[in-house]
């Protein structure tokens, strides 16, 4: 859990290098699956930039690194760097890569400084997200996109609501603003995450909502952060750990909170981010 928190976002922004411990099962070479090989990966091994915003493993086994300069793919032996090529509309739109997700067809949803784009892994080229959404009936301008555990695509459109596209059936469900509690003009949805109860939606003012896509219903609304903290940030993220506890993190240094939806204590402020120490990866 702590490793995921550290690797997500800009926590590692000022580190001069990245020391990553990758567990590569030796069964790939016909060895005992209980033995592992450890490798340290940084710019000396081919990583394009030491600021890693996210690490993602796709369905084919590749490791993808969203860095401050380029999208990196690691195959267990070497890096391949994808970057913006001026004048080439099929290249990475912007070199500052924020996040990586995988769609049901195996293609990657990339968020960079230029917004969302799609990477076609077979054709080895990028394209804008809007034409892809338009083909599936989503005509509104979206600002937050999320792929859940069922590979359903969730798209939030400010002042419109949220859309859920189910690729297995081709079904598109529209959730109006009122249903997802998108009622405050000064706030917008900025982050989504998977939870046992449904899809968690975090707003820029601290409001948290949970939507059960299978029932098309709002499970609950939590305004603890909204009522107790003066939050107004487009740089917050929510992560749900394996115990179902939410971790809300503001990249601007406002704080770090945990929230247990099954408890009664509400959001628990931890410490100011600049005071956090001692986080270690647990293998």
mmCIF file of C-alpha atoms in Angstrom:
data_model
loop_
_atom_site.group_PDB
_atom_site.id
_atom_site.type_symbol
_atom_site.label_atom_id
_atom_site.label_comp_id
_atom_site.label_asym_id
_atom_site.label_seq_id
_atom_site.Cartn_x
_atom_site.Cartn_y
_atom_site.Cartn_z
ATOM 1 C CA UNK A 1 0.000 0.000 0.000
ATOM 2 C CA UNK A 2 2.740 2.472 0.941
ATOM 3 C CA UNK A 3 4.665 1.686 -2.242
ATOM 4 C CA UNK A 4 1.667 2.544 -4.360
ATOM 5 C CA UNK A 5 1.226 5.845 -2.549
ATOM 6 C CA UNK A 6 4.832 6.828 -3.072
ATOM 7 C CA UNK A 7 4.898 5.940 -6.741
ATOM 8 C CA UNK A 8 1.655 7.769 -7.487
ATOM 9 C CA UNK A 9 1.792 11.429 -8.443
ATOM 10 C CA UNK A 10 4.615 13.861 -7.854
ATOM 11 C CA UNK A 11 5.924 12.598 -4.501
ATOM 12 C CA UNK A 12 9.206 11.643 -6.168
ATOM 13 C CA UNK A 13 9.530 14.871 -8.131
ATOM 14 C CA UNK A 14 12.817 16.010 -6.683
ATOM 15 C CA UNK A 15 14.607 12.696 -6.462
ATOM 16 C CA UNK A 16 17.753 12.655 -8.551
ATOM 17 C CA UNK A 17 17.260 9.056 -9.575
ATOM 18 C CA UNK A 18 14.805 6.212 -9.274
ATOM 19 C CA UNK A 19 15.868 2.990 -7.602
ATOM 20 C CA UNK A 20 13.192 0.492 -8.466
ATOM 21 C CA UNK A 21 13.103 -3.087 -7.287
ATOM 22 C CA UNK A 22 11.425 -5.113 -9.988
ATOM 23 C CA UNK A 23 10.456 -8.649 -9.172
ATOM 24 C CA UNK A 24 10.982 -10.708 -12.295
ATOM 25 C CA UNK A 25 9.909 -14.320 -11.784
ATOM 26 C CA UNK A 26 12.640 -16.660 -12.907
ATOM 27 C CA UNK A 27 9.950 -18.960 -14.184
ATOM 28 C CA UNK A 28 10.292 -16.985 -17.404
ATOM 29 C CA UNK A 29 13.592 -18.827 -17.762
ATOM 30 C CA UNK A 30 12.316 -22.174 -16.518
ATOM 31 C CA UNK A 31 13.514 -21.633 -12.944
ATOM 32 C CA UNK A 32 11.857 -22.123 -9.568
ATOM 33 C CA UNK A 33 8.910 -19.686 -9.259
ATOM 34 C CA UNK A 34 9.770 -19.016 -5.592
ATOM 35 C CA UNK A 35 13.054 -17.369 -6.561
ATOM 36 C CA UNK A 36 13.276 -13.815 -7.789
ATOM 37 C CA UNK A 37 15.809 -11.631 -9.490
ATOM 38 C CA UNK A 38 16.205 -8.053 -8.277
ATOM 39 C CA UNK A 39 17.258 -5.243 -10.583
ATOM 40 C CA UNK A 40 17.892 -1.572 -9.957
ATOM 41 C CA UNK A 41 16.561 0.598 -12.753
ATOM 42 C CA UNK A 42 17.346 4.275 -13.249
ATOM 43 C CA UNK A 43 18.488 6.635 -16.008
ATOM 44 C CA UNK A 44 21.756 4.695 -16.334
ATOM 45 C CA UNK A 45 19.748 1.671 -17.456
ATOM 46 C CA UNK A 46 17.799 3.689 -20.013
ATOM 47 C CA UNK A 47 14.947 5.283 -18.059
ATOM 48 C CA UNK A 48 14.225 8.598 -19.805
ATOM 49 C CA UNK A 49 13.718 10.655 -16.637
ATOM 50 C CA UNK A 50 14.167 10.161 -12.907
ATOM 51 C CA UNK A 51 10.750 11.640 -12.106
ATOM 52 C CA UNK A 52 8.328 8.745 -12.357
ATOM 53 C CA UNK A 53 4.676 9.715 -11.935
ATOM 54 C CA UNK A 54 3.234 6.210 -12.265
ATOM 55 C CA UNK A 55 4.251 2.616 -12.953
ATOM 56 C CA UNK A 56 1.787 0.327 -14.704
ATOM 57 C CA UNK A 57 1.897 -3.319 -15.772
ATOM 58 C CA UNK A 58 -0.250 -4.167 -18.797
ATOM 59 C CA UNK A 59 -1.996 -7.431 -19.682
ATOM 60 C CA UNK A 60 0.955 -8.538 -21.828
ATOM 61 C CA UNK A 61 3.458 -8.250 -19.009
ATOM 62 C CA UNK A 62 5.157 -5.006 -20.052
ATOM 63 C CA UNK A 63 6.022 -2.429 -17.398
ATOM 64 C CA UNK A 64 5.140 1.143 -18.358
ATOM 65 C CA UNK A 65 6.655 4.208 -16.709
ATOM 66 C CA UNK A 66 4.947 7.607 -16.884
ATOM 67 C CA UNK A 67 7.806 10.070 -16.524
ATOM 68 C CA UNK A 68 8.356 13.821 -16.681
ATOM 69 C CA UNK A 69 9.900 13.289 -20.095
ATOM 70 C CA UNK A 70 8.423 10.485 -22.115
ATOM 71 C CA UNK A 71 6.509 7.238 -21.842
ATOM 72 C CA UNK A 72 8.811 4.296 -21.108
ATOM 73 C CA UNK A 73 8.161 0.603 -21.798
ATOM 74 C CA UNK A 74 10.274 -2.016 -20.068
ATOM 75 C CA UNK A 75 10.292 -5.620 -21.295
ATOM 76 C CA UNK A 76 12.503 -7.073 -18.585
ATOM 77 C CA UNK A 77 15.690 -6.377 -20.500
ATOM 78 C CA UNK A 78 15.664 -2.834 -21.824
ATOM 79 C CA UNK A 79 13.624 0.344 -22.102
ATOM 80 C CA UNK A 80 11.839 1.673 -25.144
ATOM 81 C CA UNK A 81 11.107 5.398 -24.937
ATOM 82 C CA UNK A 82 8.079 6.956 -26.622
ATOM 83 C CA UNK A 83 8.214 10.740 -26.861
ATOM 84 C CA UNK A 84 6.764 13.672 -28.734
ATOM 85 C CA UNK A 85 8.116 14.192 -32.237
ATOM 86 C CA UNK A 86 7.432 17.728 -33.517
ATOM 87 C CA UNK A 87 5.204 17.616 -36.603
ATOM 88 C CA UNK A 88 4.232 13.958 -36.071
ATOM 89 C CA UNK A 89 0.576 13.792 -34.982
ATOM 90 C CA UNK A 90 0.856 10.052 -34.284
ATOM 91 C CA UNK A 91 3.561 10.504 -31.645
ATOM 92 C CA UNK A 92 3.072 11.143 -27.921
ATOM 93 C CA UNK A 93 1.236 14.510 -27.722
ATOM 94 C CA UNK A 94 3.210 15.795 -24.742
ATOM 95 C CA UNK A 95 6.301 14.447 -22.987
ATOM 96 C CA UNK A 96 5.059 15.040 -19.435
ATOM 97 C CA UNK A 97 3.151 11.806 -18.821
ATOM 98 C CA UNK A 98 0.926 11.735 -15.748
ATOM 99 C CA UNK A 99 -0.866 8.373 -15.796
ATOM 100 C CA UNK A 100 -1.404 5.140 -17.723
ATOM 101 C CA UNK A 101 -4.488 2.905 -17.928
ATOM 102 C CA UNK A 102 -5.388 -0.058 -20.126
ATOM 103 C CA UNK A 103 -8.600 -0.371 -22.116
ATOM 104 C CA UNK A 104 -10.472 -3.606 -22.794
ATOM 105 C CA UNK A 105 -8.816 -3.965 -26.216
ATOM 106 C CA UNK A 106 -5.314 -3.763 -24.750
ATOM 107 C CA UNK A 107 -4.646 -0.221 -25.939
ATOM 108 C CA UNK A 108 -3.434 2.335 -23.420
ATOM 109 C CA UNK A 109 -5.160 5.451 -22.153
ATOM 110 C CA UNK A 110 -2.469 8.056 -21.523
ATOM 111 C CA UNK A 111 -2.829 11.307 -19.600
ATOM 112 C CA UNK A 112 -0.127 13.849 -20.385
ATOM 113 C CA UNK A 113 0.252 17.605 -20.160
ATOM 114 C CA UNK A 114 -1.742 17.864 -23.385
ATOM 115 C CA UNK A 115 -4.677 15.874 -22.005
ATOM 116 C CA UNK A 116 -5.856 12.339 -22.749
ATOM 117 C CA UNK A 117 -4.722 10.309 -25.734
ATOM 118 C CA UNK A 118 -4.863 6.681 -26.847
ATOM 119 C CA UNK A 119 -1.858 4.557 -27.707
ATOM 120 C CA UNK A 120 -2.557 1.803 -30.229
ATOM 121 C CA UNK A 121 -0.092 -0.894 -29.173
ATOM 122 C CA UNK A 122 -0.376 -2.813 -32.459
ATOM 123 C CA UNK A 123 -0.078 0.143 -34.805
ATOM 124 C CA UNK A 124 2.406 1.889 -32.513
ATOM 125 C CA UNK A 125 0.792 5.297 -32.729
ATOM 126 C CA UNK A 126 -1.143 7.802 -30.641
ATOM 127 C CA UNK A 127 -4.408 9.565 -31.339
ATOM 128 C CA UNK A 128 -6.686 11.984 -29.523
ATOM 129 C CA UNK A 129 -9.295 10.595 -27.168
ATOM 130 C CA UNK A 130 -12.303 12.623 -28.347
ATOM 131 C CA UNK A 131 -12.826 10.791 -31.694
ATOM 132 C CA UNK A 132 -12.707 7.486 -29.816
ATOM 133 C CA UNK A 133 -15.379 8.696 -27.370
ATOM 134 C CA UNK A 134 -17.490 10.169 -30.148
ATOM 135 C CA UNK A 135 -17.589 6.774 -31.881
ATOM 136 C CA UNK A 136 -19.092 5.399 -28.673
ATOM 137 C CA UNK A 137 -21.712 8.096 -28.248
ATOM 138 C CA UNK A 138 -19.922 10.405 -25.814
ATOM 139 C CA UNK A 139 -20.089 13.846 -27.405
ATOM 140 C CA UNK A 140 -19.414 16.018 -24.366
ATOM 141 C CA UNK A 141 -15.986 17.392 -23.514
ATOM 142 C CA UNK A 142 -14.595 15.217 -20.707
ATOM 143 C CA UNK A 143 -12.031 16.189 -18.092
ATOM 144 C CA UNK A 144 -11.606 12.985 -16.071
ATOM 145 C CA UNK A 145 -11.471 9.436 -17.456
ATOM 146 C CA UNK A 146 -11.153 6.154 -15.570
ATOM 147 C CA UNK A 147 -11.055 2.448 -16.462
ATOM 148 C CA UNK A 148 -12.519 0.244 -13.723
ATOM 149 C CA UNK A 149 -11.793 -3.384 -12.864
ATOM 150 C CA UNK A 150 -14.363 -4.600 -15.432
ATOM 151 C CA UNK A 151 -12.674 -2.453 -18.106
ATOM 152 C CA UNK A 152 -15.699 -0.173 -18.200
ATOM 153 C CA UNK A 153 -14.798 3.346 -19.252
ATOM 154 C CA UNK A 154 -15.971 6.181 -16.995
ATOM 155 C CA UNK A 155 -15.927 9.745 -18.337
ATOM 156 C CA UNK A 156 -16.779 12.878 -16.404
ATOM 157 C CA UNK A 157 -17.998 15.907 -18.340
ATOM 158 C CA UNK A 158 -18.191 19.179 -16.358
ATOM 159 C CA UNK A 159 -21.711 20.660 -16.177
ATOM 160 C CA UNK A 160 -23.104 17.526 -17.848
ATOM 161 C CA UNK A 161 -22.523 14.490 -15.668
ATOM 162 C CA UNK A 162 -20.793 11.141 -16.004
ATOM 163 C CA UNK A 163 -20.839 8.440 -18.673
ATOM 164 C CA UNK A 164 -20.162 4.729 -18.293
ATOM 165 C CA UNK A 165 -19.283 2.804 -21.445
ATOM 166 C CA UNK A 166 -19.397 -0.990 -21.257
ATOM 167 C CA UNK A 167 -17.236 -2.366 -24.106
ATOM 168 C CA UNK A 168 -18.456 -5.954 -23.759
ATOM 169 C CA UNK A 169 -22.053 -4.989 -24.593
ATOM 170 C CA UNK A 170 -21.502 -1.616 -26.258
ATOM 171 C CA UNK A 171 -23.904 -0.079 -23.742
ATOM 172 C CA UNK A 172 -23.561 3.564 -22.771
ATOM 173 C CA UNK A 173 -25.085 4.821 -19.507
ATOM 174 C CA UNK A 174 -25.405 8.533 -18.763
ATOM 175 C CA UNK A 175 -25.530 9.701 -15.146
ATOM 176 C CA UNK A 176 -26.890 13.246 -14.735
ATOM 177 C CA UNK A 177 -25.169 15.736 -12.459
ATOM 178 C CA UNK A 178 -27.819 15.358 -9.758
ATOM 179 C CA UNK A 179 -27.261 11.608 -9.449
ATOM 180 C CA UNK A 180 -23.511 11.874 -8.914
ATOM 181 C CA UNK A 181 -23.909 14.869 -6.551
ATOM 182 C CA UNK A 182 -22.146 17.170 -9.006
ATOM 183 C CA UNK A 183 -24.096 20.145 -7.681
ATOM 184 C CA UNK A 184 -21.449 22.708 -6.725
ATOM 185 C CA UNK A 185 -20.558 25.091 -9.528
ATOM 186 C CA UNK A 186 -17.132 25.832 -8.062
ATOM 187 C CA UNK A 187 -16.026 22.183 -7.974
ATOM 188 C CA UNK A 188 -15.406 19.459 -10.525
ATOM 189 C CA UNK A 189 -14.484 15.793 -10.434
ATOM 190 C CA UNK A 190 -10.714 15.304 -10.589
ATOM 191 C CA UNK A 191 -10.036 11.683 -9.637
ATOM 192 C CA UNK A 192 -11.715 8.255 -9.667
ATOM 193 C CA UNK A 193 -10.778 4.925 -8.119
ATOM 194 C CA UNK A 194 -12.175 1.416 -7.710
ATOM 195 C CA UNK A 195 -13.665 0.402 -4.366
ATOM 196 C CA UNK A 196 -15.629 -2.653 -3.212
ATOM 197 C CA UNK A 197 -18.814 -0.538 -3.148
ATOM 198 C CA UNK A 198 -18.371 0.919 -6.621
ATOM 199 C CA UNK A 199 -16.445 3.728 -8.293
ATOM 200 C CA UNK A 200 -15.171 6.479 -6.004
ATOM 201 C CA UNK A 201 -15.321 10.029 -7.341
ATOM 202 C CA UNK A 202 -13.297 12.806 -5.749
ATOM 203 C CA UNK A 203 -14.108 16.472 -6.336
ATOM 204 C CA UNK A 204 -11.787 19.452 -6.217
ATOM 205 C CA UNK A 205 -13.433 20.724 -3.020
ATOM 206 C CA UNK A 206 -13.003 17.435 -1.144
ATOM 207 C CA UNK A 207 -16.442 15.932 -1.772
ATOM 208 C CA UNK A 208 -16.402 12.128 -2.179
ATOM 209 C CA UNK A 209 -19.144 10.154 -3.857
ATOM 210 C CA UNK A 210 -19.491 6.444 -4.587
ATOM 211 C CA UNK A 211 -21.494 5.246 -7.585
ATOM 212 C CA UNK A 212 -22.576 1.632 -8.046
ATOM 213 C CA UNK A 213 -22.512 1.151 -11.805
ATOM 214 C CA UNK A 214 -24.286 -2.209 -11.659
ATOM 215 C CA UNK A 215 -27.333 -0.571 -10.041
ATOM 216 C CA UNK A 216 -26.900 2.902 -11.547
ATOM 217 C CA UNK A 217 -27.275 4.360 -8.079
ATOM 218 C CA UNK A 218 -25.345 6.614 -5.734
ATOM 219 C CA UNK A 219 -24.180 4.533 -2.775
ATOM 220 C CA UNK A 220 -23.189 7.446 -0.555
ATOM 221 C CA UNK A 221 -21.887 10.989 -0.400
ATOM 222 C CA UNK A 222 -19.182 12.105 2.054
ATOM 223 C CA UNK A 223 -18.559 15.811 2.724
ATOM 224 C CA UNK A 224 -16.177 15.584 5.689
ATOM 225 C CA UNK A 225 -13.280 17.206 3.835
ATOM 226 C CA UNK A 226 -15.593 19.752 2.235
ATOM 227 C CA UNK A 227 -16.945 20.869 5.621
ATOM 228 C CA UNK A 228 -13.719 20.771 7.620
ATOM 229 C CA UNK A 229 -11.059 21.939 5.157
ATOM 230 C CA UNK A 230 -10.925 24.801 2.709
ATOM 231 C CA UNK A 231 -9.919 22.715 -0.281
ATOM 232 C CA UNK A 232 -9.918 23.930 -3.841
ATOM 233 C CA UNK A 233 -7.426 21.939 -5.833
ATOM 234 C CA UNK A 234 -7.227 20.300 -9.224
ATOM 235 C CA UNK A 235 -4.279 18.230 -8.021
ATOM 236 C CA UNK A 236 -5.877 15.757 -5.647
ATOM 237 C CA UNK A 237 -6.035 12.008 -6.064
ATOM 238 C CA UNK A 238 -7.906 9.185 -4.381
ATOM 239 C CA UNK A 239 -6.596 5.649 -3.994
ATOM 240 C CA UNK A 240 -8.432 2.692 -2.424
ATOM 241 C CA UNK A 241 -6.271 0.015 -0.808
ATOM 242 C CA UNK A 242 -7.013 -3.693 -0.503
ATOM 243 C CA UNK A 243 -8.797 -3.174 2.837
ATOM 244 C CA UNK A 244 -11.193 -0.716 1.209
ATOM 245 C CA UNK A 245 -9.692 2.319 2.951
ATOM 246 C CA UNK A 246 -9.495 5.507 0.904
ATOM 247 C CA UNK A 247 -6.315 7.568 0.727
ATOM 248 C CA UNK A 248 -6.816 11.142 -0.407
ATOM 249 C CA UNK A 249 -3.674 12.988 -1.381
ATOM 250 C CA UNK A 250 -3.221 16.612 -2.405
ATOM 251 C CA UNK A 251 -0.182 17.202 -4.593
ATOM 252 C CA UNK A 252 -0.051 20.839 -3.530
ATOM 253 C CA UNK A 253 0.892 19.859 0.008
ATOM 254 C CA UNK A 254 -2.455 20.530 1.724
ATOM 255 C CA UNK A 255 -2.475 17.161 3.424
ATOM 256 C CA UNK A 256 -3.021 13.414 3.314
ATOM 257 C CA UNK A 257 -6.145 11.771 4.643
ATOM 258 C CA UNK A 258 -7.493 8.268 5.089
ATOM 259 C CA UNK A 259 -11.181 7.474 5.110
ATOM 260 C CA UNK A 260 -12.835 4.218 6.128
ATOM 261 C CA UNK A 261 -16.383 4.143 4.705
ATOM 262 C CA UNK A 262 -17.362 1.343 7.096
ATOM 263 C CA UNK A 263 -16.323 3.306 10.181
ATOM 264 C CA UNK A 264 -17.837 6.268 11.962
ATOM 265 C CA UNK A 265 -14.814 8.498 12.426
ATOM 266 C CA UNK A 266 -14.905 10.044 8.972
ATOM 267 C CA UNK A 267 -11.742 11.217 7.268
ATOM 268 C CA UNK A 268 -8.650 10.987 9.432
ATOM 269 C CA UNK A 269 -6.022 13.608 8.706
ATOM 270 C CA UNK A 270 -2.542 12.126 8.842
ATOM 271 C CA UNK A 271 0.294 14.633 8.816
ATOM 272 C CA UNK A 272 1.183 17.443 6.519
ATOM 273 C CA UNK A 273 2.888 15.893 3.497
ATOM 274 C CA UNK A 274 6.158 17.656 4.092
ATOM 275 C CA UNK A 275 6.359 15.981 7.502
ATOM 276 C CA UNK A 276 5.728 12.469 6.268
ATOM 277 C CA UNK A 277 8.743 10.220 6.679
ATOM 278 C CA UNK A 278 9.465 6.535 6.897
ATOM 279 C CA UNK A 279 7.356 5.261 4.015
ATOM 280 C CA UNK A 280 8.983 2.122 2.646
ATOM 281 C CA UNK A 281 8.101 -0.352 -0.048
ATOM 282 C CA UNK A 282 6.843 -3.653 1.315
ATOM 283 C CA UNK A 283 7.472 -6.640 -0.931
#
